[in-house]
Short mmCIF file of C-alpha atoms and ligand atoms in Angstrom, two decimals:
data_model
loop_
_atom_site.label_atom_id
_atom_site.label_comp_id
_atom_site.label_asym_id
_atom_site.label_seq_id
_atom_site.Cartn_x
_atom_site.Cartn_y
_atom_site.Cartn_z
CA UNK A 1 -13.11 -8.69 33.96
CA UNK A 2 -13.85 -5.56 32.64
CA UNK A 3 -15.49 -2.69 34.76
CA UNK A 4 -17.44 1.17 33.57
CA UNK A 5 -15.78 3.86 35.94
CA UNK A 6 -18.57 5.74 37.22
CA UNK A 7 -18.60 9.27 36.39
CA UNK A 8 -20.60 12.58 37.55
CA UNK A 9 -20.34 13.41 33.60
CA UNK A 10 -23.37 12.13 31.74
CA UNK A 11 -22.19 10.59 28.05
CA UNK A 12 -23.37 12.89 25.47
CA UNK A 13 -25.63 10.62 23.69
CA UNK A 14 -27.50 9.83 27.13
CA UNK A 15 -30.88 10.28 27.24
CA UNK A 16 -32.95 11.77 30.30
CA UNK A 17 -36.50 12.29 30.85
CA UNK A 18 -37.72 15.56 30.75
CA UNK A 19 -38.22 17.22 33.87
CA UNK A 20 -41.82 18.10 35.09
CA UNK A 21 -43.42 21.51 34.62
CA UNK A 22 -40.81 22.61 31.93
CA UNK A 23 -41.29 23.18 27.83
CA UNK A 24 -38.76 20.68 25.88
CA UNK A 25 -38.67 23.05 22.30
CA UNK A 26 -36.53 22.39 18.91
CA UNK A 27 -33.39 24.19 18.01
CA UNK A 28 -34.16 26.03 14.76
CA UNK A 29 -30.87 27.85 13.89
CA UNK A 30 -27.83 28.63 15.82
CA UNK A 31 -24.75 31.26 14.94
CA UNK A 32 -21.54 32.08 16.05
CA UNK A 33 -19.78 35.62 16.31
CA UNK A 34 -17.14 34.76 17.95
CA UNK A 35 -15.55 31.92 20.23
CA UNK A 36 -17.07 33.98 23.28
CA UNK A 37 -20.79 34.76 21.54
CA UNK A 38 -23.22 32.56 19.99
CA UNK A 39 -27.00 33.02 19.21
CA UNK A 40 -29.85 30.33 18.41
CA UNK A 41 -32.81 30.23 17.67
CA UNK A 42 -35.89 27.73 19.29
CA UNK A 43 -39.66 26.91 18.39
CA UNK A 44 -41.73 28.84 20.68
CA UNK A 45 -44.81 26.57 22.58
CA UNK A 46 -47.60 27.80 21.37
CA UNK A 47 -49.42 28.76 24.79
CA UNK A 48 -45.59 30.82 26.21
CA UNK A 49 -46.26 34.44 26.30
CA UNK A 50 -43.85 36.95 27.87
CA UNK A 51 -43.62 40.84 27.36
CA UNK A 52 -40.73 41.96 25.35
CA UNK A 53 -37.75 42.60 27.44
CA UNK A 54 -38.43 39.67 29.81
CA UNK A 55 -35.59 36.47 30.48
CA UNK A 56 -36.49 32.61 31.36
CA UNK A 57 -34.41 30.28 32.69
CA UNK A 58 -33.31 27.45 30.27
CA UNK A 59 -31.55 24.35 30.20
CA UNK A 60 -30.51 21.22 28.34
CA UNK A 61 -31.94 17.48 28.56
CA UNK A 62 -28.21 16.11 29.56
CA UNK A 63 -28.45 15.13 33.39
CA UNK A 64 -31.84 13.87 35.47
CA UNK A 65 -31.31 17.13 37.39
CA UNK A 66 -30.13 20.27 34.40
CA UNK A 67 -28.48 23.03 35.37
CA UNK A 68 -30.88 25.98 34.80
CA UNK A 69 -29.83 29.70 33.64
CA UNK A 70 -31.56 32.91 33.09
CA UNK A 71 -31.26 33.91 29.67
CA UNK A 72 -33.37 37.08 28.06
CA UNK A 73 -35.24 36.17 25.66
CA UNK A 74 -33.44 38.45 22.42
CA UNK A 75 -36.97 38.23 20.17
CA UNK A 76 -40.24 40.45 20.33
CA UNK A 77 -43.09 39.16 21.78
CA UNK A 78 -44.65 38.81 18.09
CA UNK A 79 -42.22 36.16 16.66
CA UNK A 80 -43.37 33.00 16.34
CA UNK A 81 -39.97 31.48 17.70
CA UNK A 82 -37.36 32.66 20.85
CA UNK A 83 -34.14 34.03 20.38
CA UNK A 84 -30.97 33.77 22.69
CA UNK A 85 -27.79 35.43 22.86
CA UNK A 86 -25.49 33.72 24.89
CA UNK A 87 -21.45 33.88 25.75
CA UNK A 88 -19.30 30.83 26.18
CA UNK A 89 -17.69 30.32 29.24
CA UNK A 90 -15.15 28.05 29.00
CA UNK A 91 -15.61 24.86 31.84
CA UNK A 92 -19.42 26.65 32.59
CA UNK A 93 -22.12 24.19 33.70
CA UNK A 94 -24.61 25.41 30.97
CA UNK A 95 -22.62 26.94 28.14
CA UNK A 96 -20.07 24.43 28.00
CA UNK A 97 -22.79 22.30 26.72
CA UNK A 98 -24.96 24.98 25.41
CA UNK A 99 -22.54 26.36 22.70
CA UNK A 100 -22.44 22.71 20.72
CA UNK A 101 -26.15 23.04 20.46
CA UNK A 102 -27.07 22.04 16.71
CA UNK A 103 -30.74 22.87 14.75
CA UNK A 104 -33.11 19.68 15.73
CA UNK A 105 -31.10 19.69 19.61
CA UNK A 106 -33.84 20.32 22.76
CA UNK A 107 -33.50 22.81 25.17
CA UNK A 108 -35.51 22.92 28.21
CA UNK A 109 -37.16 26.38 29.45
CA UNK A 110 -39.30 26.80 32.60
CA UNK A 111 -42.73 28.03 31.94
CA UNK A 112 -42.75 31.58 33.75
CA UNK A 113 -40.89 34.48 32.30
CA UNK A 114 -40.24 37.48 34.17
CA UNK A 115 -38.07 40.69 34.36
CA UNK A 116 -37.64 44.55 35.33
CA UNK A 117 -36.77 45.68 31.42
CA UNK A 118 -40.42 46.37 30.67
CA UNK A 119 -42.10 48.83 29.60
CA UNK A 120 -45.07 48.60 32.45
CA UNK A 121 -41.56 49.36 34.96
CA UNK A 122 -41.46 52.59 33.29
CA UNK A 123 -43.42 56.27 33.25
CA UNK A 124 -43.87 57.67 30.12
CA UNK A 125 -41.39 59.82 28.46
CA UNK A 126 -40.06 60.65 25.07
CA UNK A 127 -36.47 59.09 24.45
CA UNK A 128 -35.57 55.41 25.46
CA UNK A 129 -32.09 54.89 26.85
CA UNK A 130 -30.86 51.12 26.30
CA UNK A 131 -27.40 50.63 27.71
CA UNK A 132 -25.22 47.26 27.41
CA UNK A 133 -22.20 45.17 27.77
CA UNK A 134 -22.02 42.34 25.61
CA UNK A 135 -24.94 39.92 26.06
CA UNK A 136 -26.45 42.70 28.11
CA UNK A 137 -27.95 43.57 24.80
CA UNK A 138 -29.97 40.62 24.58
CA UNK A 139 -33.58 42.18 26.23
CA UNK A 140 -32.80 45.00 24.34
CA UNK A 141 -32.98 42.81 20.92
CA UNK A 142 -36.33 42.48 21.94
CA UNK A 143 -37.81 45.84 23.18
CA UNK A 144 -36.09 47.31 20.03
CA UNK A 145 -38.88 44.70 17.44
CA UNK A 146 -41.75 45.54 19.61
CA UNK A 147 -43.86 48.27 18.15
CA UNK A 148 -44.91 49.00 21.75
CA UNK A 149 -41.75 50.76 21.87
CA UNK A 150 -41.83 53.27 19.06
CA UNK A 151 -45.90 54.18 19.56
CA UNK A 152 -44.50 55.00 23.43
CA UNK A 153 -41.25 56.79 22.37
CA UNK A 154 -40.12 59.43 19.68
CA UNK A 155 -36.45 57.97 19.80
CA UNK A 156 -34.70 54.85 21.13
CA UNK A 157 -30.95 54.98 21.75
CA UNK A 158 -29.10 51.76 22.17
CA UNK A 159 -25.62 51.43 23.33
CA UNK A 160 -23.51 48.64 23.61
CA UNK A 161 -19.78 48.61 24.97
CA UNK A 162 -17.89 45.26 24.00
CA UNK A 163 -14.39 44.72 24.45
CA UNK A 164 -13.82 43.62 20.94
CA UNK A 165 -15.36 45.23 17.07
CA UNK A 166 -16.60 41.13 16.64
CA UNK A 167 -18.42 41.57 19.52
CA UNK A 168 -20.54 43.94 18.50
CA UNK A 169 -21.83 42.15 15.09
CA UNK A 170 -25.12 40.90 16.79
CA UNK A 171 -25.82 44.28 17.61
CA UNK A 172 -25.17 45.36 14.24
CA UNK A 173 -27.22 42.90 12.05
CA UNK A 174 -30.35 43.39 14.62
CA UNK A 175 -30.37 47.04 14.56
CA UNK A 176 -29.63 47.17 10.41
CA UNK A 177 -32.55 44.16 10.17
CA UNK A 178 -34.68 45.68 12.01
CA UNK A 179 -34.42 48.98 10.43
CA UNK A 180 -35.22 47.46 7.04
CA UNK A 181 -38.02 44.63 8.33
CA UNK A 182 -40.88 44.73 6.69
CA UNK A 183 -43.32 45.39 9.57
CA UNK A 184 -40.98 46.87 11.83
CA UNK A 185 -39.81 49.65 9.45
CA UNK A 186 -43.27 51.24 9.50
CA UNK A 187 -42.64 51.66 13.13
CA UNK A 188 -39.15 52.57 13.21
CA UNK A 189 -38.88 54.90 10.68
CA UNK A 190 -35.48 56.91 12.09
CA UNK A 191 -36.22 56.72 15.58
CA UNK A 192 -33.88 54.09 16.15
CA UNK A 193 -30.29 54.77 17.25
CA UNK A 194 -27.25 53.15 17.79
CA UNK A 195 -24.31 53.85 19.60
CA UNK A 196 -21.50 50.66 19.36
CA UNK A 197 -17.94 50.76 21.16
CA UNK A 198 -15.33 48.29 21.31
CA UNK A 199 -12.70 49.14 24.33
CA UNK A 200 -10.05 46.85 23.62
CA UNK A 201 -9.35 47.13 19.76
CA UNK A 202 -9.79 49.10 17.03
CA UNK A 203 -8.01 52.65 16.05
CA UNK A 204 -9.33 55.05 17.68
CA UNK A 205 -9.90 52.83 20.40
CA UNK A 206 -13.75 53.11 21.55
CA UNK A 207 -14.50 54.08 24.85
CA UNK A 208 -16.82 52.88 27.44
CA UNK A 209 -20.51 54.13 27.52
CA UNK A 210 -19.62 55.75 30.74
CA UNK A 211 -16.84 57.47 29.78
CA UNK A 212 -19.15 58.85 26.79
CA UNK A 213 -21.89 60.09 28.75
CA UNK A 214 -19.66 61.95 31.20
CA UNK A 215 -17.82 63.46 28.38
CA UNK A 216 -20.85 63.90 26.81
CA UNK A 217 -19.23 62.50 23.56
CA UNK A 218 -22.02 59.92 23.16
CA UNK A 219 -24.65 63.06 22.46
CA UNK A 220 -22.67 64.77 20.12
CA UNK A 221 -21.61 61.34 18.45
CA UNK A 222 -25.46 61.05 17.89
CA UNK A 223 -26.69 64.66 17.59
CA UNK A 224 -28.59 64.72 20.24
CA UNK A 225 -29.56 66.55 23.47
CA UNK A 226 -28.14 65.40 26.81
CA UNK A 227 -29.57 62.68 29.47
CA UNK A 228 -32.80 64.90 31.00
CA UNK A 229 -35.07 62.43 33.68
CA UNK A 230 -37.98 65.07 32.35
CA UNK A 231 -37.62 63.73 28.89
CA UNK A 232 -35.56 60.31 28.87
CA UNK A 233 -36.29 56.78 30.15
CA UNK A 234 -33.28 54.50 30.85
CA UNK A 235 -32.54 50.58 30.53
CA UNK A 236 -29.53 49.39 31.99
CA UNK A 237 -28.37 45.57 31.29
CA UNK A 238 -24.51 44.60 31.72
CA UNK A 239 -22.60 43.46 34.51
CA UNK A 240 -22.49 44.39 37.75
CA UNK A 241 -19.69 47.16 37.44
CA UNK A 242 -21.51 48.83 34.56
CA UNK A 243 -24.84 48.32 36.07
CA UNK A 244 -23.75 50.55 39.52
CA UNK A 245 -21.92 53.04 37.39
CA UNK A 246 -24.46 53.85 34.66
CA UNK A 247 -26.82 54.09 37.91
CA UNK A 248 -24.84 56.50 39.74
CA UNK A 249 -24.77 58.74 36.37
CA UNK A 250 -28.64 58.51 36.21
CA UNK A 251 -29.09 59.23 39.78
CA UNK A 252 -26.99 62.15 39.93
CA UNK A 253 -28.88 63.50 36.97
CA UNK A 254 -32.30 63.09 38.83
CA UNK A 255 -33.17 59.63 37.75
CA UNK A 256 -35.32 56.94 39.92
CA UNK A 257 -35.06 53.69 39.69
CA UNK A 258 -38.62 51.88 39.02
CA UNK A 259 -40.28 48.40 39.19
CA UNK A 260 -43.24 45.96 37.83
CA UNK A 261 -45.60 48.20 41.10
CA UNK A 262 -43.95 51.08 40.96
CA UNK A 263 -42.72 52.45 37.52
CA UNK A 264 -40.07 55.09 37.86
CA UNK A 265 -37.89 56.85 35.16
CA UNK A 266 -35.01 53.58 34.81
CA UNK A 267 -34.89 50.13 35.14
CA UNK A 268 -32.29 47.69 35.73
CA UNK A 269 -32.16 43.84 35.05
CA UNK A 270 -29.73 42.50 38.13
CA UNK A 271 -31.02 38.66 37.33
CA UNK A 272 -27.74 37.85 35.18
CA UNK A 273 -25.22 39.30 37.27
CA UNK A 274 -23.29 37.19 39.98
P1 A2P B 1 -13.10 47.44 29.33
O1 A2P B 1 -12.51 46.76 28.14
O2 A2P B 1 -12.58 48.83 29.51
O3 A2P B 1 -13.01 46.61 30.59
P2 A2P B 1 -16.77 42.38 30.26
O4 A2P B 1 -16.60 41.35 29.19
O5 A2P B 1 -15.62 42.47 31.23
O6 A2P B 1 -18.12 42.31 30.93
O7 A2P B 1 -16.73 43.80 29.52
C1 A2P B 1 -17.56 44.05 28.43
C2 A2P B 1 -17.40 45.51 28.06
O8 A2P B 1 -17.92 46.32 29.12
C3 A2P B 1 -15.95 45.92 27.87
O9 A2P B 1 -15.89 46.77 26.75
C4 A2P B 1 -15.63 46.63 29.15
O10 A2P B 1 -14.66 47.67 29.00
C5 A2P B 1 -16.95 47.27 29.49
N1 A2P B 1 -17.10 47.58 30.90
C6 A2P B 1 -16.60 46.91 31.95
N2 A2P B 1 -16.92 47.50 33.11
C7 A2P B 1 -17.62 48.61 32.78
C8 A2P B 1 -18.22 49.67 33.53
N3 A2P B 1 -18.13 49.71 34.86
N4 A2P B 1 -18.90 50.61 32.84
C9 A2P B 1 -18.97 50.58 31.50
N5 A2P B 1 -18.42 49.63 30.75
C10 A2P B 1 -17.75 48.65 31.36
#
């Protein structure tokens, strides 16, 4: 007599039904940086809109209940698909599964996007701060392709710290594509800059984005003038370490933090961190 040991691990080819209420959309392209990074790329339902900056939560068809996680969505409002950029952690729920995604794979998103890395969270000014860790840079892959962003600022700065020089690839190709895109370009022009540091390799060894503001050696790396709350706007996205530290530099510089009801002169997205 033979018996099936029952397991709380679904088979892989398993099917499930798709949960009510949620969008069930086609994996289009997916590409790895490094065995910590990955980014894909989804059809987009046709009646989803979200302002650029915003995260969802997503999922995959592989239990009756998924486990749901919110990702930023990395592509401008204006593309006809979404974009992700996503680590790998090794034995986690979602990205265990996540990172073997392949093009023609589902992936489930709930239907309402939302988020504090907007630009109605923010007053007016005439530079754009965007700092990040790692995937931190993800909402910032998406304010960067929205034109929204260059007819409301003169410059955009965009940091990211990673611990390694692969790390900070993603980063890379978006800011090079996006300089040289054919309808972004108009809107670019050379307003966009960006500052990339990798803290655990490399010769000389990068330093983190705090450690370059205080030292003021992320200004003069870019030729420009200092943090100044009459001027700059902030965006803050990394974890929770970075996040309180960047904010303690802004606040002690003038800066207040603002929301969706009440824009101020930063924001900060605290959805991703534990
Ligand atoms: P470091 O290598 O000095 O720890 P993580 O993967 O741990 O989130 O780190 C991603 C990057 O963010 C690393 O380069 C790390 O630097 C940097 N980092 C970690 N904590 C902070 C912080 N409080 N402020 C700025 N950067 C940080």
């Amino acid at each position: 007599m033979s018996s099936v040991a029952a397991t709380d691990e679904a088979p892989e080819t398993a099917e499930f039904p798709i949960p009510a209420g949620v969008f069930a959309e086609k994996v289009t392209a997916v590409k790895h940086y490094t065995d910590r990074l990955f980014s894909f790329r989804m059809t987009r339902p046709q009646s989803f809109r979200f302002r650029s900056g915003e995260f969802v939560t997503i999922g995959l068809p592989n239990a009756v209940k998924p486990v749901f996680r919110a990702y930023s969505i990395a592509s401008p409002a204006w593309d006809e698909e979404l974009e992700f950029f996503s680590i790998k952690v090794p034995g986690g729920p979602l990205t265990e599964h996540l990172q073997k995604i392949k093009p023609g794979d589902t992936v489930l998103m709930r239907k309402k996007p939302t988020g504090t890395l907007v630009h109605d969270a923010l007053v007016p000014g005439k530079r754009l701060y965007l700092f990040s860790t790692g995937t931190g840079i993800a909402p910032f892959a998406s304010v960067i392709r929205d034109p929204e962003t260059y007819e409301k600022f003169d410059q955009v700065i965009l940091t990211q710290t990673c611990r390694e020089n692969a790390e900070l690839n993603y980063g890379r190709e978006l800011v090079e594509t996006t300089r040289n895109d054919e309808l972004m370009s108009e809107f670019v022009g050379d307003k966009l800059l960006f500052h990339a540091s990798s803290t655990r390799e490399g010769e000389p060894r990068g330093e983190r984005v705090t450690k370059l503001i205080e030292s003021g050696k992320l200004f003069s790396d870019l030729g420009i003038a200092p943090l100044n709350p009459e001027t700059d706007r902030a965006m803050i996205c990394g974890s929770m370490a970075m996040l309180r530290e960047i904010e303690g530099l802004l606040q002690a510089r003038g800066f207040e933090e603002g929301a969706n009801n009440k824009p101020g002169t930063y924001v900060v997205e605290r959805a991703f961190v534990d």
